[in-house]
Coordinates of C-alpha atoms in Angstrom, one line a residue:
M696 CA 0.0 0.1 0.0
A697 CA 1.2 3.5 -0.7
M698 CA 0.4 5.2 2.6
N699 CA 2.6 4.9 5.7
Y700 CA 0.5 4.8 9.0
D701 CA 2.5 5.3 12.5
R702 CA -1.2 4.5 14.4
L703 CA -2.2 1.5 12.2
L704 CA -0.7 -2.1 11.3
V705 CA -2.3 -2.7 8.1
E706 CA -1.7 -6.1 6.6
P707 CA -4.0 -6.7 3.4
Q708 CA -4.3 -10.4 2.6
G709 CA -6.6 -10.8 -0.5
E710 CA -10.1 -9.9 -0.3
I711 CA -9.5 -9.1 3.7
C712 CA -7.4 -6.5 5.2
W713 CA -6.3 -6.8 8.7
V714 CA -5.9 -3.5 10.8
R715 CA -4.4 -3.3 14.2
I716 CA -5.0 0.1 16.0
N717 CA -1.3 0.4 17.5
R718 CA -1.4 2.8 20.0
P719 CA -0.3 0.2 22.9
D720 CA 1.0 2.8 25.0
D721 CA -1.9 4.8 24.6
R722 CA -4.6 2.3 25.1
N723 CA -5.1 2.2 21.3
S724 CA -7.0 5.4 22.0
I725 CA -8.4 7.5 19.6
D726 CA -6.6 10.6 18.9
S727 CA -6.9 13.2 16.1
P728 CA -4.1 12.0 14.0
L729 CA -5.5 8.6 14.3
M730 CA -9.1 9.9 12.9
E731 CA -7.4 11.5 10.2
Q732 CA -5.1 7.7 9.4
L733 CA -8.7 5.8 9.4
H734 CA -10.5 8.3 7.1
R735 CA -7.3 8.1 4.5
L736 CA -7.3 4.2 5.3
L737 CA -10.8 4.1 4.0
D738 CA -9.9 6.2 1.1
E739 CA -7.4 3.9 0.2
L740 CA -8.7 0.7 0.6
E741 CA -11.9 1.6 -1.3
R742 CA -9.8 2.0 -4.4
T743 CA -8.5 -1.7 -4.2
S744 CA -9.6 -5.2 -4.4
V745 CA -10.3 -5.4 -0.8
R746 CA -13.8 -6.0 0.2
A747 CA -13.8 -6.3 4.2
V748 CA -11.7 -5.0 7.1
V749 CA -11.2 -6.6 10.2
F750 CA -10.0 -4.3 12.9
T751 CA -8.3 -5.4 16.5
G752 CA -6.3 -3.5 18.5
A753 CA -2.3 -3.9 19.3
G754 CA -1.1 -5.7 22.3
P755 CA -2.8 -8.0 24.9
T756 CA -4.9 -5.4 26.8
Y757 CA -7.1 -3.1 24.9
F758 CA -9.0 -3.2 21.4
I759 CA -9.3 0.6 21.5
G760 CA -9.5 2.2 25.0
G761 CA -11.6 5.3 24.4
A762 CA -11.0 8.5 22.6
D763 CA -7.7 10.1 24.0
G764 CA -8.4 11.5 27.3
V765 CA -5.2 13.5 27.4
E766 CA -6.3 15.4 24.4
M767 CA -9.7 15.9 25.6
M768 CA -8.4 17.3 29.3
R769 CA -7.0 20.2 27.1
L770 CA -10.7 21.1 25.4
G771 CA -13.1 24.0 26.3
P772 CA -16.3 23.5 25.4
E773 CA -16.1 24.5 22.0
G774 CA -13.1 22.4 21.3
A775 CA -15.1 19.6 22.7
R776 CA -18.0 20.2 20.4
D777 CA -15.6 20.2 17.4
F778 CA -14.0 17.1 18.9
S779 CA -17.4 15.3 19.2
R780 CA -18.3 16.3 15.5
R781 CA -15.0 14.7 14.1
I782 CA -15.3 11.5 15.8
Q783 CA -18.7 11.4 14.8
E784 CA -17.9 12.1 11.3
L785 CA -15.4 9.2 11.2
F786 CA -17.8 6.9 12.4
N787 CA -20.1 8.2 9.9
R788 CA -17.6 7.4 7.2
M789 CA -17.1 3.8 8.4
E790 CA -20.7 3.4 8.1
R791 CA -21.0 4.7 4.6
S792 CA -18.1 2.6 3.4
P793 CA -19.0 -0.3 1.0
L794 CA -16.2 -2.0 2.5
L795 CA -17.5 -4.8 5.1
L796 CA -16.0 -3.7 8.7
V797 CA -15.6 -6.0 11.4
A798 CA -14.5 -5.4 14.6
A799 CA -12.8 -8.0 16.4
I800 CA -12.8 -7.2 20.2
N801 CA -9.8 -8.6 21.6
G802 CA -9.5 -6.8 25.0
L803 CA -11.1 -3.7 26.6
C804 CA -13.5 -1.7 24.5
F805 CA -14.9 1.1 25.8
G806 CA -15.8 4.7 25.2
G807 CA -15.3 5.6 22.1
G808 CA -13.4 2.2 21.5
F809 CA -17.4 0.6 21.6
E810 CA -18.5 3.6 19.6
F811 CA -16.1 2.9 17.0
A812 CA -17.3 -1.0 17.0
L813 CA -20.9 0.4 16.8
A814 CA -20.1 1.9 13.4
C815 CA -18.7 -1.4 12.5
D816 CA -20.9 -4.0 10.6
L817 CA -20.4 -7.0 12.7
R818 CA -18.8 -7.1 16.1
L819 CA -17.0 -10.2 17.4
A820 CA -15.5 -10.6 21.1
G821 CA -12.9 -12.4 22.9
Q822 CA -13.4 -13.9 26.4
T823 CA -11.4 -11.4 27.5
A824 CA -13.1 -8.3 26.2
R825 CA -15.1 -5.9 28.4
I826 CA -17.4 -3.6 26.4
G827 CA -19.4 -0.7 27.4
L828 CA -20.0 3.3 27.4
P829 CA -18.5 4.3 31.1
E830 CA -18.1 8.0 30.4
V831 CA -20.5 9.1 32.9
K832 CA -18.0 7.8 35.5
V833 CA -15.5 10.4 34.6
G834 CA -17.6 12.9 34.4
I835 CA -18.5 13.4 30.3
I836 CA -21.1 11.6 28.3
P837 CA -20.5 9.3 24.9
G838 CA -19.6 11.9 22.3
G839 CA -19.0 9.7 19.3
G840 CA -22.7 8.8 18.5
G841 CA -22.8 6.3 21.5
T842 CA -26.2 7.9 22.7
Q843 CA -27.8 7.7 19.7
R844 CA -26.4 4.1 17.9
L845 CA -26.8 2.2 20.9
P846 CA -30.8 3.0 21.4
R847 CA -31.1 2.0 18.0
L848 CA -29.1 -1.6 18.2
I849 CA -31.0 -2.5 21.9
G850 CA -33.7 -0.1 22.5
V851 CA -34.1 2.9 24.8
G852 CA -34.6 1.2 27.8
R853 CA -31.4 -1.3 27.7
A854 CA -29.2 1.4 26.4
M855 CA -30.2 4.0 29.2
E856 CA -29.4 1.7 31.9
A857 CA -25.8 1.0 29.8
I858 CA -24.9 4.6 29.4
L859 CA -26.2 5.7 33.1
S860 CA -24.5 2.8 34.9
G861 CA -21.3 3.2 32.8
Q862 CA -21.1 -0.4 33.2
L863 CA -18.4 -2.7 31.2
Y864 CA -19.9 -6.1 30.2
P865 CA -17.8 -9.2 29.7
A866 CA -18.3 -10.9 26.1
A867 CA -20.7 -13.6 27.3
E868 CA -23.4 -10.7 28.6
A869 CA -22.5 -8.4 25.8
L870 CA -23.8 -10.7 23.3
E871 CA -26.9 -11.6 25.3
L872 CA -27.8 -7.7 25.2
G873 CA -27.3 -7.9 21.7
L874 CA -24.0 -5.4 21.9
I875 CA -21.9 -7.9 19.6
H876 CA -22.9 -10.6 17.2
Q877 CA -20.2 -13.4 18.5
A878 CA -18.4 -14.0 21.7
V879 CA -15.5 -16.6 20.7
P880 CA -12.6 -18.2 22.8
S881 CA -10.0 -14.9 22.5
E882 CA -7.7 -17.6 20.9
D883 CA -10.1 -18.2 18.5
L884 CA -11.0 -14.7 17.2
V885 CA -8.9 -13.8 14.4
K886 CA -9.7 -17.4 13.1
E887 CA -13.9 -16.9 13.7
A888 CA -13.7 -13.7 12.1
A889 CA -12.3 -15.0 8.9
A890 CA -14.7 -17.8 8.9
R891 CA -17.4 -15.4 9.3
L892 CA -16.4 -13.4 6.6
S893 CA -15.8 -16.1 4.2
R894 CA -19.6 -16.7 4.0
F895 CA -20.2 -12.9 3.2
L896 CA -17.2 -12.9 0.2
R897 CA -18.6 -15.5 -1.7
L898 CA -21.6 -13.2 -2.3
P899 CA -21.2 -10.1 -5.2
A900 CA -19.6 -7.4 -3.7
H901 CA -22.3 -4.6 -5.3
A902 CA -25.0 -6.3 -3.4
L903 CA -23.6 -6.4 -0.4
G904 CA -22.4 -2.8 -0.3
L905 CA -26.3 -1.8 -1.4
A906 CA -27.9 -4.1 1.4
K907 CA -25.5 -2.3 4.0
R908 CA -26.6 1.2 2.8
A909 CA -30.3 0.1 2.9
V910 CA -29.9 -1.4 6.3
K911 CA -28.3 1.9 7.7
A912 CA -30.9 4.0 6.1
S913 CA -33.5 2.3 9.0
Q914 CA -31.4 4.0 11.7
Y915 CA -31.9 7.4 10.4
Y916 CA -35.3 7.8 8.5
D917 CA -39.2 6.7 9.3
L918 CA -40.7 4.1 7.8
P919 CA -41.9 6.1 4.5
A920 CA -38.4 7.7 3.9
G921 CA -36.7 4.3 4.8
L922 CA -38.6 2.4 2.0
E923 CA -37.8 5.0 -0.5
A924 CA -34.1 4.5 0.5
E925 CA -34.6 0.7 -0.2
A926 CA -36.3 1.2 -3.4
A927 CA -33.2 3.5 -4.8
E928 CA -30.6 1.1 -3.7
F929 CA -32.6 -1.8 -5.3
S930 CA -32.9 0.1 -8.6
R931 CA -28.9 0.6 -8.2
C932 CA -28.7 -3.3 -8.4
F933 CA -29.6 -3.2 -11.8
E934 CA -26.8 -1.0 -13.0
N935 CA -24.9 -4.4 -12.4
D936 CA -25.7 -7.5 -15.0
F937 CA -25.0 -10.0 -12.3
F938 CA -28.6 -10.4 -11.8
R939 CA -29.8 -10.7 -15.1
N940 CA -27.1 -13.1 -16.2
L941 CA -28.0 -15.6 -13.2
M942 CA -31.4 -15.8 -14.2
R943 CA -30.5 -16.6 -17.7
E944 CA -28.1 -18.9 -16.7
Q945 CA -30.5 -20.9 -14.5
L946 CA -33.3 -20.7 -17.3
N947 CA -31.1 -22.1 -19.7
Q948 CA -29.8 -25.0 -17.4
G949 CA -33.5 -25.6 -16.5
I950 CA -33.0 -24.7 -12.8
L951 CA -35.3 -21.7 -12.8
A952 CA -38.6 -22.9 -14.5
T953 CA -41.0 -20.2 -15.8
T954 CA -44.2 -20.0 -18.0
A955 CA -43.1 -16.5 -18.9
R956 CA -42.0 -15.4 -22.5
T957 CA -38.6 -14.2 -21.9
E958 CA -36.6 -12.1 -24.4
D959 CA -34.2 -15.0 -24.9
S960 CA -37.1 -17.1 -25.7
K961 CA -38.3 -14.8 -28.0
E962 CA -35.1 -14.7 -30.1
A963 CA -34.8 -18.5 -29.9
S964 CA -38.4 -18.9 -32.0

């Protein structure tokens, strides 16, 4: 890859790019330079044959230990608003990406780290993971979208309890609450992430990207607007010949039976 990153360890392997957040001496926390590098990473990967990105944390302890507290402690109210908007825009950018993004949570994942994971499409956690939004314990609130994405994920009631208590949940409890999709033995985390992705990567890339966009629309729109967004993404599927070619192939092979008179049958008669 053309870019150099000092806060990321980037290892493309075919259709999957493995990315470790690499600030182990700072809890792998998210600071402004890391935000910039993540933006640039997505821009670059989207121009390659990579279809999925798996994020983990460098070192044995942290996936991502929040946003950088030392950077934030220097902020006044206006600086804090700007910081919140910038980290929110990073996570919005992640949601907009056509790439499949996976958080392979290999340790402590809290605050901005959990908000990062919420912006990913799939979340797997090892047994050593602890996950939550503990900001109220240090006198602030989630500022990277946690108060908005978590209620949409698990409902207002459970999200309210999680945010007001500041509790960190072990992987098994996080799975039960719906915070993650899978809990696995820590030593199997990478293997399970690859296995889970393999099922998706057998499917057409354009359809996965458009399906992701349509599902994300449900988070932000009411039902009529969401249905309109779905129709728009559905229509974009037909800019690609994959579906038409598959239907023709199945008709020709007799896999798909029909009484309809297709264009192909008209030409043959």
